[in-house]
Amino acid sequence: MAIETATAQMPPRPMRADARRNYERLLAEARTAFTRHGTDASLEDIARRAGVGIGTLYRHFPNRTALMGAVFQGEICALLERSRELAKGPRPCQALIDWLRAIVDHASTYRGLSRALMACSGDETSALSRGCGLPLREAGSELLARAQQSGAVRSDVVIADLMQLTNAIALAVEQSPDDPELADRLLALAFTGLKAR
């Protein structure tokens, strides 16, 4: 029992230099592929462009959502930092709107990301949910609570619904690239329904 506990608490071994290079090349190629072709881009093509076999890709990333979570980690960190900055501002409702707008911008950058986030929202074991969905939901919960405490947003609004609505707006924006004002119009419409009476 003590041996199992000690083993479970040991930090993961650092990657060898060649494994680290493969990992970084896979992330770079996946980011490019997801930007150009959407999150349904061929994993075989990503591996080939990174100069590795598909088995190497799967050793680093057991499935597509794990790869997506790793690719988007930097952007998620930036969104979380943005939420902390906005939480210090004097206008809680505007802070929530600004943060949701930043999520729409992020999700609509990669075709298929908003759809994937909506699909994994109920599966907290998913790599995409653990790496992206849950941290964003926690950050959003704080901003939503501040907006509700200020009296600007209805008390019955829950973050899970708000995140699904935001991803739906991002999906609509993704499908309408010729309408740059769509995200702002849809967010304004959504917030009309969220306002406290």
Short mmCIF file of C-alpha atoms in Angstrom, two decimals:
data_model
loop_
_atom_site.label_atom_id
_atom_site.label_comp_id
_atom_site.label_asym_id
_atom_site.label_seq_id
_atom_site.Cartn_x
_atom_site.Cartn_y
_atom_site.Cartn_z
CA MET A 1 0.00 0.00 0.00
CA ALA A 2 2.79 2.43 0.93
CA ILE A 3 4.60 1.60 -2.31
CA GLU A 4 1.45 2.30 -4.37
CA THR A 5 0.95 5.63 -2.59
CA ALA A 6 4.56 6.66 -3.13
CA THR A 7 4.34 5.71 -6.80
CA ALA A 8 1.09 7.62 -7.25
CA GLN A 9 2.65 10.77 -5.77
CA MET A 10 5.79 10.70 -7.93
CA PRO A 11 5.86 13.45 -10.58
CA PRO A 12 5.78 12.30 -14.20
CA ARG A 13 9.17 11.67 -15.75
CA PRO A 14 10.40 14.44 -18.02
CA MET A 15 10.27 13.69 -21.74
CA ARG A 16 13.40 12.77 -23.62
CA ALA A 17 14.61 15.51 -25.95
CA ASP A 18 13.39 13.73 -29.10
CA ALA A 19 9.97 13.04 -27.54
CA ARG A 20 9.70 16.70 -26.51
CA ARG A 21 10.53 17.81 -30.08
CA ASN A 22 7.89 15.45 -31.49
CA TYR A 23 5.34 16.75 -28.99
CA GLU A 24 6.07 20.38 -29.88
CA ARG A 25 5.97 19.69 -33.65
CA LEU A 26 2.64 17.88 -33.25
CA LEU A 27 1.19 20.82 -31.33
CA ALA A 28 2.41 23.32 -33.92
CA GLU A 29 1.05 21.31 -36.84
CA ALA A 30 -2.26 20.69 -35.05
CA ARG A 31 -2.67 24.41 -34.32
CA THR A 32 -2.06 25.20 -37.99
CA ALA A 33 -4.41 22.45 -39.18
CA PHE A 34 -7.17 23.40 -36.74
CA THR A 35 -6.93 27.06 -37.81
CA ARG A 36 -6.98 26.26 -41.55
CA HIS A 37 -9.28 23.25 -41.68
CA GLY A 38 -11.15 23.19 -38.37
CA THR A 39 -10.98 20.80 -35.46
CA ASP A 40 -12.00 17.88 -37.70
CA ALA A 41 -8.66 18.11 -39.54
CA SER A 42 -7.07 14.76 -40.31
CA LEU A 43 -4.91 13.47 -37.47
CA GLU A 44 -2.93 11.41 -39.98
CA ASP A 45 -2.10 14.60 -41.91
CA ILE A 46 -1.07 16.35 -38.69
CA ALA A 47 1.28 13.48 -37.80
CA ARG A 48 2.70 13.36 -41.33
CA ARG A 49 3.35 17.12 -41.39
CA ALA A 50 5.05 16.85 -37.99
CA GLY A 51 7.31 14.15 -39.41
CA VAL A 52 6.08 11.36 -37.15
CA GLY A 53 3.81 8.34 -37.43
CA ILE A 54 0.22 8.27 -36.24
CA GLY A 55 1.30 5.98 -33.37
CA THR A 56 3.56 8.74 -32.04
CA LEU A 57 0.66 11.18 -32.14
CA TYR A 58 -1.52 8.75 -30.18
CA ARG A 59 1.25 8.12 -27.62
CA HIS A 60 1.25 11.83 -26.81
CA PHE A 61 -2.48 12.46 -27.32
CA PRO A 62 -4.76 9.41 -26.86
CA ASN A 63 -7.62 11.03 -28.81
CA ARG A 64 -8.62 14.14 -30.74
CA THR A 65 -10.01 15.95 -27.70
CA ALA A 66 -6.72 15.48 -25.81
CA LEU A 67 -4.87 17.04 -28.75
CA MET A 68 -7.39 19.89 -28.93
CA GLY A 69 -7.04 20.53 -25.19
CA ALA A 70 -3.24 20.73 -25.50
CA VAL A 71 -3.40 23.00 -28.55
CA PHE A 72 -5.78 25.43 -26.88
CA GLN A 73 -4.06 25.48 -23.47
CA GLY A 74 -2.26 28.78 -24.11
CA GLU A 75 -5.44 30.52 -25.23
CA ILE A 76 -7.33 29.12 -22.24
CA CYS A 77 -4.68 30.50 -19.89
CA ALA A 78 -5.07 33.91 -21.56
CA LEU A 79 -8.87 33.76 -21.17
CA LEU A 80 -8.50 32.84 -17.50
CA GLU A 81 -6.10 35.74 -16.96
CA ARG A 82 -8.57 38.03 -18.74
CA SER A 83 -11.34 36.88 -16.38
CA ARG A 84 -9.17 37.76 -13.36
CA GLU A 85 -8.49 41.24 -14.78
CA LEU A 86 -12.17 41.84 -15.51
CA ALA A 87 -13.19 40.65 -12.04
CA LYS A 88 -11.33 43.64 -10.59
CA GLY A 89 -13.31 46.15 -12.67
CA PRO A 90 -16.07 48.41 -11.37
CA ARG A 91 -18.81 47.19 -13.77
CA PRO A 92 -19.58 43.49 -13.10
CA CYS A 93 -22.17 43.08 -15.88
CA GLN A 94 -19.92 44.66 -18.51
CA ALA A 95 -17.04 42.48 -17.28
CA LEU A 96 -19.15 39.36 -17.86
CA ILE A 97 -20.18 40.52 -21.34
CA ASP A 98 -16.59 41.38 -22.29
CA TRP A 99 -15.35 38.01 -21.12
CA LEU A 100 -18.05 36.10 -23.00
CA ARG A 101 -17.17 38.11 -26.11
CA ALA A 102 -13.54 37.00 -25.69
CA ILE A 103 -14.72 33.37 -25.53
CA VAL A 104 -16.74 33.84 -28.73
CA ASP A 105 -13.66 35.28 -30.45
CA HIS A 106 -11.52 32.35 -29.30
CA ALA A 107 -14.03 29.63 -30.18
CA SER A 108 -14.82 31.03 -33.61
CA THR A 109 -11.11 31.13 -34.54
CA TYR A 110 -11.11 27.33 -34.90
CA ARG A 111 -13.95 25.90 -36.97
CA GLY A 112 -15.60 23.16 -34.93
CA LEU A 113 -14.28 24.20 -31.50
CA SER A 114 -17.57 25.65 -30.27
CA ARG A 115 -19.38 22.49 -31.41
CA ALA A 116 -16.80 20.32 -29.61
CA LEU A 117 -17.10 22.39 -26.41
CA MET A 118 -20.87 22.10 -26.52
CA ALA A 119 -20.64 18.34 -27.03
CA CYS A 120 -18.25 17.78 -24.12
CA SER A 121 -20.02 20.07 -21.65
CA GLY A 122 -21.74 17.16 -19.92
CA ASP A 123 -18.64 14.93 -19.82
CA GLU A 124 -16.28 16.15 -17.13
CA THR A 125 -13.89 13.25 -17.85
CA SER A 126 -13.18 14.47 -21.38
CA ALA A 127 -9.70 15.95 -21.89
CA LEU A 128 -11.26 18.94 -23.67
CA SER A 129 -13.71 19.47 -20.84
CA ARG A 130 -11.02 19.18 -18.15
CA GLY A 131 -8.54 21.40 -19.99
CA CYS A 132 -10.91 23.98 -21.47
CA GLY A 133 -14.56 23.70 -20.48
CA LEU A 134 -14.27 23.33 -16.71
CA PRO A 135 -11.65 26.07 -16.13
CA LEU A 136 -13.68 28.48 -18.27
CA ARG A 137 -16.86 27.55 -16.42
CA GLU A 138 -15.20 28.18 -13.05
CA ALA A 139 -13.88 31.57 -14.18
CA GLY A 140 -17.26 32.46 -15.65
CA SER A 141 -19.00 31.46 -12.41
CA GLU A 142 -17.12 34.16 -10.54
CA LEU A 143 -17.95 36.83 -13.10
CA LEU A 144 -21.59 35.73 -13.23
CA ALA A 145 -21.87 35.79 -9.43
CA ARG A 146 -20.51 39.35 -9.34
CA ALA A 147 -23.01 40.46 -12.01
CA GLN A 148 -25.85 38.79 -10.11
CA GLN A 149 -24.77 40.33 -6.78
CA SER A 150 -24.74 43.76 -8.42
CA GLY A 151 -28.37 43.22 -9.41
CA ALA A 152 -27.64 43.41 -13.14
CA VAL A 153 -28.27 39.74 -14.01
CA ARG A 154 -31.17 37.51 -12.99
CA SER A 155 -30.43 35.22 -10.03
CA ASP A 156 -31.73 32.10 -11.81
CA VAL A 157 -29.06 32.21 -14.55
CA VAL A 158 -26.53 29.38 -14.22
CA ILE A 159 -23.07 29.30 -15.74
CA ALA A 160 -23.58 26.00 -17.59
CA ASP A 161 -26.48 27.51 -19.57
CA LEU A 162 -24.56 30.72 -20.19
CA MET A 163 -21.54 28.81 -21.52
CA GLN A 164 -23.74 26.75 -23.85
CA LEU A 165 -25.38 29.94 -25.08
CA THR A 166 -21.95 31.52 -25.64
CA ASN A 167 -20.75 28.49 -27.60
CA ALA A 168 -23.94 28.59 -29.67
CA ILE A 169 -23.20 32.23 -30.50
CA ALA A 170 -19.64 31.28 -31.45
CA LEU A 171 -21.03 28.54 -33.70
CA ALA A 172 -23.36 31.04 -35.38
CA VAL A 173 -20.43 33.44 -35.90
CA GLU A 174 -18.34 30.63 -37.36
CA GLN A 175 -21.11 29.89 -39.86
CA SER A 176 -21.49 33.58 -40.83
CA PRO A 177 -17.98 34.89 -41.59
CA ASP A 178 -19.36 37.75 -43.68
CA ASP A 179 -21.24 39.29 -40.74
CA PRO A 180 -18.64 40.81 -38.37
CA GLU A 181 -21.33 42.39 -36.15
CA LEU A 182 -23.22 39.14 -35.50
CA ALA A 183 -21.47 38.23 -32.22
CA ASP A 184 -22.19 41.63 -30.67
CA ARG A 185 -25.83 41.58 -31.80
CA LEU A 186 -26.42 38.07 -30.45
CA LEU A 187 -24.68 38.82 -27.14
CA ALA A 188 -26.76 41.99 -26.73
CA LEU A 189 -29.92 40.02 -27.47
CA ALA A 190 -28.92 37.32 -24.97
CA PHE A 191 -28.23 39.87 -22.26
CA THR A 192 -31.62 41.47 -22.74
CA GLY A 193 -33.07 38.18 -21.53
CA LEU A 194 -30.54 37.83 -18.68
CA LYS A 195 -31.12 41.25 -17.13
CA ALA A 196 -32.69 41.36 -13.73
CA ARG A 197 -36.15 42.87 -13.76
#
